[in-house]
mmCIF file of C-alpha atoms and ligand atoms in Angstrom:
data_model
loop_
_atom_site.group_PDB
_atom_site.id
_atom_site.type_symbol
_atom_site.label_atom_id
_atom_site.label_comp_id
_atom_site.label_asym_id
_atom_site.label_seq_id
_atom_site.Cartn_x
_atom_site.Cartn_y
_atom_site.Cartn_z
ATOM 1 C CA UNK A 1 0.000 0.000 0.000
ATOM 2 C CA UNK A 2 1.480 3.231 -0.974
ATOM 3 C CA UNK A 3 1.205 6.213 1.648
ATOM 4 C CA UNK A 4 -0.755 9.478 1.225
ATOM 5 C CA UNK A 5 2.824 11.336 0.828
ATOM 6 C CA UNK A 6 3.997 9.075 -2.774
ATOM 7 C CA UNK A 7 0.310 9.319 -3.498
ATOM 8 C CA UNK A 8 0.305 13.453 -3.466
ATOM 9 C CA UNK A 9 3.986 13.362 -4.688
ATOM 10 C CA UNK A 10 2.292 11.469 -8.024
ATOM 11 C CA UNK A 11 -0.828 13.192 -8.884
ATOM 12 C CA UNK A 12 0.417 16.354 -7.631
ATOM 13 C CA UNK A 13 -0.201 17.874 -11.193
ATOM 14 C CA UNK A 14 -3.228 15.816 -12.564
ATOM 15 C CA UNK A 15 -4.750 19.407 -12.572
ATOM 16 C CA UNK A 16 -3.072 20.945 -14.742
ATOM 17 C CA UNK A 17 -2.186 17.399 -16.866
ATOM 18 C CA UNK A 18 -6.507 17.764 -17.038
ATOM 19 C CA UNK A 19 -6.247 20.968 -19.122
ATOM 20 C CA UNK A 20 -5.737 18.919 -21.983
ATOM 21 C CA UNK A 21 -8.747 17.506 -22.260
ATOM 22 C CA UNK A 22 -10.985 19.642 -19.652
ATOM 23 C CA UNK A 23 -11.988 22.799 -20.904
ATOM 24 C CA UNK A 24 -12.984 24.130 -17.543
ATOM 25 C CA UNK A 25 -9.911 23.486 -16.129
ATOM 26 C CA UNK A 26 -7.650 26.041 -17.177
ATOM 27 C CA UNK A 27 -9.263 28.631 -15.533
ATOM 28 C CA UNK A 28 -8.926 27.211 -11.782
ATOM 29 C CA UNK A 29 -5.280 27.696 -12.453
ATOM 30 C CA UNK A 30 -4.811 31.361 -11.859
ATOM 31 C CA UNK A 31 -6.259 35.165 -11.049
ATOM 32 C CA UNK A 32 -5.679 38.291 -12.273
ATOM 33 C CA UNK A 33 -6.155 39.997 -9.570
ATOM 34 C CA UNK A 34 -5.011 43.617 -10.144
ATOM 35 C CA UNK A 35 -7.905 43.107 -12.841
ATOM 36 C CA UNK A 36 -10.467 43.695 -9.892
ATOM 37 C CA UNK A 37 -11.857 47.335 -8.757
ATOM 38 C CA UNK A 38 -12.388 45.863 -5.282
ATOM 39 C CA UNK A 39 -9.189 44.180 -4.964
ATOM 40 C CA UNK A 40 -7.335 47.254 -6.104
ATOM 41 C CA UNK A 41 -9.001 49.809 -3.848
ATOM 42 C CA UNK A 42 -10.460 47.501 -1.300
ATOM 43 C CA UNK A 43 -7.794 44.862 -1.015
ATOM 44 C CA UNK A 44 -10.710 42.049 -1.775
ATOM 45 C CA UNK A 45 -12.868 40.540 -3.930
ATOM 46 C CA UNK A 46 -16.186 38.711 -3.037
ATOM 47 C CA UNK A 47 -15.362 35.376 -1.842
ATOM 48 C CA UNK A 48 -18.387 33.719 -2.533
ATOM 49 C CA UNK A 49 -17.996 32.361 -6.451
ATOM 50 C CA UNK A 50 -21.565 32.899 -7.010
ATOM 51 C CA UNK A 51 -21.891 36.016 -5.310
ATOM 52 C CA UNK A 52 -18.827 36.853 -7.791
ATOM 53 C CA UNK A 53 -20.625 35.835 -10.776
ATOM 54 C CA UNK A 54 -23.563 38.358 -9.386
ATOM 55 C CA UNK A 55 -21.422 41.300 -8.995
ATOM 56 C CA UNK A 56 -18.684 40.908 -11.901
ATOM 57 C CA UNK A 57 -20.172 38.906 -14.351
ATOM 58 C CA UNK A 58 -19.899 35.492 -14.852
ATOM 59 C CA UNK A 59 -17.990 36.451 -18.086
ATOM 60 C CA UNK A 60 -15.414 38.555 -16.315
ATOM 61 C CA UNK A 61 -14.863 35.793 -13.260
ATOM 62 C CA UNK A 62 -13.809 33.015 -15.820
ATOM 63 C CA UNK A 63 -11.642 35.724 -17.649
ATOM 64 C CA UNK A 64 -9.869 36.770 -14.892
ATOM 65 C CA UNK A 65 -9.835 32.953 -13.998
ATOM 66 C CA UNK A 66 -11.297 31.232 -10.835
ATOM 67 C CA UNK A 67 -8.392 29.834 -8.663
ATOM 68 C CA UNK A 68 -9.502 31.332 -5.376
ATOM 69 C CA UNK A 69 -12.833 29.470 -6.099
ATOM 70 C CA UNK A 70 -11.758 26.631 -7.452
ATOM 71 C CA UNK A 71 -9.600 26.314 -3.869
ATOM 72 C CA UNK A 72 -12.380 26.555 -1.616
ATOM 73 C CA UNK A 73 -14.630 24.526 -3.690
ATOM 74 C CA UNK A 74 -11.718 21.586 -3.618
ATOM 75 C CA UNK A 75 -11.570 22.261 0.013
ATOM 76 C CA UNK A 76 -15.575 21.173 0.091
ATOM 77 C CA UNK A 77 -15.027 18.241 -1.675
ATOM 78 C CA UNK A 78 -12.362 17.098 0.194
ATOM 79 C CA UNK A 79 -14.083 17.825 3.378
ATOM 80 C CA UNK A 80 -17.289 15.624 1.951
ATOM 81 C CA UNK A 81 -14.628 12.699 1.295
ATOM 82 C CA UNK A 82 -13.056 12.501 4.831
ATOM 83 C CA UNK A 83 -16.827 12.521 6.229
ATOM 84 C CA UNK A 84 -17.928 10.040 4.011
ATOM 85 C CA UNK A 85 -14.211 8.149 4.649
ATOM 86 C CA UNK A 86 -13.792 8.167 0.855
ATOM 87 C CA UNK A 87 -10.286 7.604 1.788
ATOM 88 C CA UNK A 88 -9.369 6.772 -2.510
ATOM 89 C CA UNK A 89 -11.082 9.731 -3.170
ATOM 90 C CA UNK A 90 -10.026 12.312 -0.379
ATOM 91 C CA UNK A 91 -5.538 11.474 -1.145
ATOM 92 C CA UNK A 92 -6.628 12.767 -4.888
ATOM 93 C CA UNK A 93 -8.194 15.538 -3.809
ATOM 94 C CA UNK A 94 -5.698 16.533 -1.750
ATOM 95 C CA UNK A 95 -3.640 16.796 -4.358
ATOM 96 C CA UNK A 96 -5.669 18.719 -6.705
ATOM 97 C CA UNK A 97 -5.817 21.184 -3.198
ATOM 98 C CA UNK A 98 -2.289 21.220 -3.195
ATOM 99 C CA UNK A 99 -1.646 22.122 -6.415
ATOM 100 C CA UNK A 100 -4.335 24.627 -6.507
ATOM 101 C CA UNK A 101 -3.002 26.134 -3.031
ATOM 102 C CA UNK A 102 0.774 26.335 -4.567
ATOM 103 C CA UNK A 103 -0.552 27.487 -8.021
ATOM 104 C CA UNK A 104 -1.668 30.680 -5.901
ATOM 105 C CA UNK A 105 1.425 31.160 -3.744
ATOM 106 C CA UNK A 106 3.032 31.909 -7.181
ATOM 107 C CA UNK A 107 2.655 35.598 -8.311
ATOM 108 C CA UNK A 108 2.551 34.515 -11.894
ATOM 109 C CA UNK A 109 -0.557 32.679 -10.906
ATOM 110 C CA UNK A 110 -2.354 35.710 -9.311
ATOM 111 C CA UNK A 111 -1.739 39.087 -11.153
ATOM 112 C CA UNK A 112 -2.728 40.260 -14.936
ATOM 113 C CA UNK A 113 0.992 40.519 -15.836
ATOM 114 C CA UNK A 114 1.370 37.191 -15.469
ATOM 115 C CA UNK A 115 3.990 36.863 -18.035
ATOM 116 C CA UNK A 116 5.468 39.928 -17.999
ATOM 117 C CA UNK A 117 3.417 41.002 -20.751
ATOM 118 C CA UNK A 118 2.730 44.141 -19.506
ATOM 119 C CA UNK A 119 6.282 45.455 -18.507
ATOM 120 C CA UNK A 120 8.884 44.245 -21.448
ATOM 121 C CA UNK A 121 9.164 41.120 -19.908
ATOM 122 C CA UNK A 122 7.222 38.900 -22.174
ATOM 123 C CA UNK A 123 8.128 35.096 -21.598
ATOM 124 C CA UNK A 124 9.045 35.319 -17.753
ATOM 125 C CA UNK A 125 6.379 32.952 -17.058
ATOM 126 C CA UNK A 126 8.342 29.472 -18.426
ATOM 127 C CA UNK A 127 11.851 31.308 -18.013
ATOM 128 C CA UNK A 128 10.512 31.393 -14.011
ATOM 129 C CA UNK A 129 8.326 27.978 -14.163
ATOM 130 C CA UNK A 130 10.688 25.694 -16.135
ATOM 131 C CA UNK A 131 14.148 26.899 -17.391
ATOM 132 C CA UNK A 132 15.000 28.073 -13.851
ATOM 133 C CA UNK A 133 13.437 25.441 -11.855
ATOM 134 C CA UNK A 134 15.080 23.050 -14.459
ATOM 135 C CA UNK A 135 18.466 24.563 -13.933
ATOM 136 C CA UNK A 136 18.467 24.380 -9.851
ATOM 137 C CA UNK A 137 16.004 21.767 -8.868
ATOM 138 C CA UNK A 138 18.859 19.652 -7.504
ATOM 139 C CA UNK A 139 19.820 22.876 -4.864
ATOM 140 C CA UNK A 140 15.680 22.880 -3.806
ATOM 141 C CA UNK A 141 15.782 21.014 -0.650
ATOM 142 C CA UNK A 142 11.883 19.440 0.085
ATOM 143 C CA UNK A 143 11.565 18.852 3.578
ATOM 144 C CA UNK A 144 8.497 17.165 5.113
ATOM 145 C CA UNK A 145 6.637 16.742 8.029
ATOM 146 C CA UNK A 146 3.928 15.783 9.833
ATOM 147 C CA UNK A 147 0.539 16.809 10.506
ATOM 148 C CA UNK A 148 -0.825 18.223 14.158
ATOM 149 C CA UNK A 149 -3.953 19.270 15.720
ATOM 150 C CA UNK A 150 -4.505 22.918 16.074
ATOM 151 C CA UNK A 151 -6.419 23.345 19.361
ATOM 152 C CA UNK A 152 -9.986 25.319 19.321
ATOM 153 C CA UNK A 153 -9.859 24.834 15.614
HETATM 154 ZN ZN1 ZN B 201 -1.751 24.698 -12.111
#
C-alpha cells in the first residue's frame, strides 16, 4: 500500500495534466487579480464564487480565472470525502488542493501581468516555471513533516 505522501507526490499535477482535455480546467489555475476594482481599492474581492458571478459577471470571473474558487470549492469536496471516509477519493483531492493552493502562492498565478506582458518582460512565465526550476532543482531542498492538531480549531 502506498502512503498518502507518494500518493500526493504522483498526482500532484493531474490538474493541470486535465487541461488537456478539460476545458474548464484552465481557468482554476490562476487570477488576475489587479484586474479587480475591489481588490485594487479595497484589497478584496467577493469570496463567494456565485456572489462573484452576481457582482462581476460570470464572463469577467472566468476571464480573470477562478483559482480562489476553485480552492475553496476543492476544500468542500475534500471535506465531503473525509466525512464520508472516501479515503481513494479524499488522497486525490488533496492533491488537486495542493496544487491549486501552490498554483496561488506563485505571483505569476495571481496578477494580470502574469507573463510579464505588460512590462517588457514577455516570456518570464516558463523562463521562471521551467528553465530556472530546471536549472536548480537539484539545490531545492523538500523537507516534510507531519501533521498536528490545532487546538480550538
Ligand atoms: Zn496549475
Amino acid at each position: 500500500m502506498k502512503t498518502w505522501a507518494i500518493i500526493l507526490g504522483e498526482h500532484g499535477s493531474d490538474a493541470d495534466i486535465r487541461k488537456k482535455n478539460d476545458k474548464t480546467e484552465f481557468v482554476k489555475h490562476f487570477i488576475d487579480i489587479d484586474n479587480y476594482d475591489d481588490f485594487n481599492n479595497k484589497h478584496r474581492i467577493e469570496e463567494d464564487f456565485e456572489m462573484a458571478c452576481l457582482k462581476y459577471g460570470k464572463e469577467k470571473v472566468k476571464k480573470e480565472g477562478t483559482l480562489p474558487w476553485a480552492t475553496d470549492s476543492t476544500y468542500r469536496t475534500l471535506v465531503q470525502d473525509f466525512k464520508t471516509s472516501n479515503w481513494e477519493k479524499a488522497v486525490l483531492t488533496s492533491a488537486d488542493l495542493g496544487h491549486y493552493v501552490g498554483d496561488g502562492f506563485m505571483p505569476l498565478h495571481i496578477a494580470a501581468n502574469y507573463d510579464g506582458q505588460k512590462s517588457n518582460q514577455t516570456g518570464i512565465h516558463r523562463r521562471y516555471e521551467e528553465t530556472m526550476i530546471d536549472k536548480h532543482i537539484g539545490e531545492v531542498q523538500f523537507k516534510t513533516s507531519t501533521c498536528r492538531r490545532i487546538k480550538g480549531v
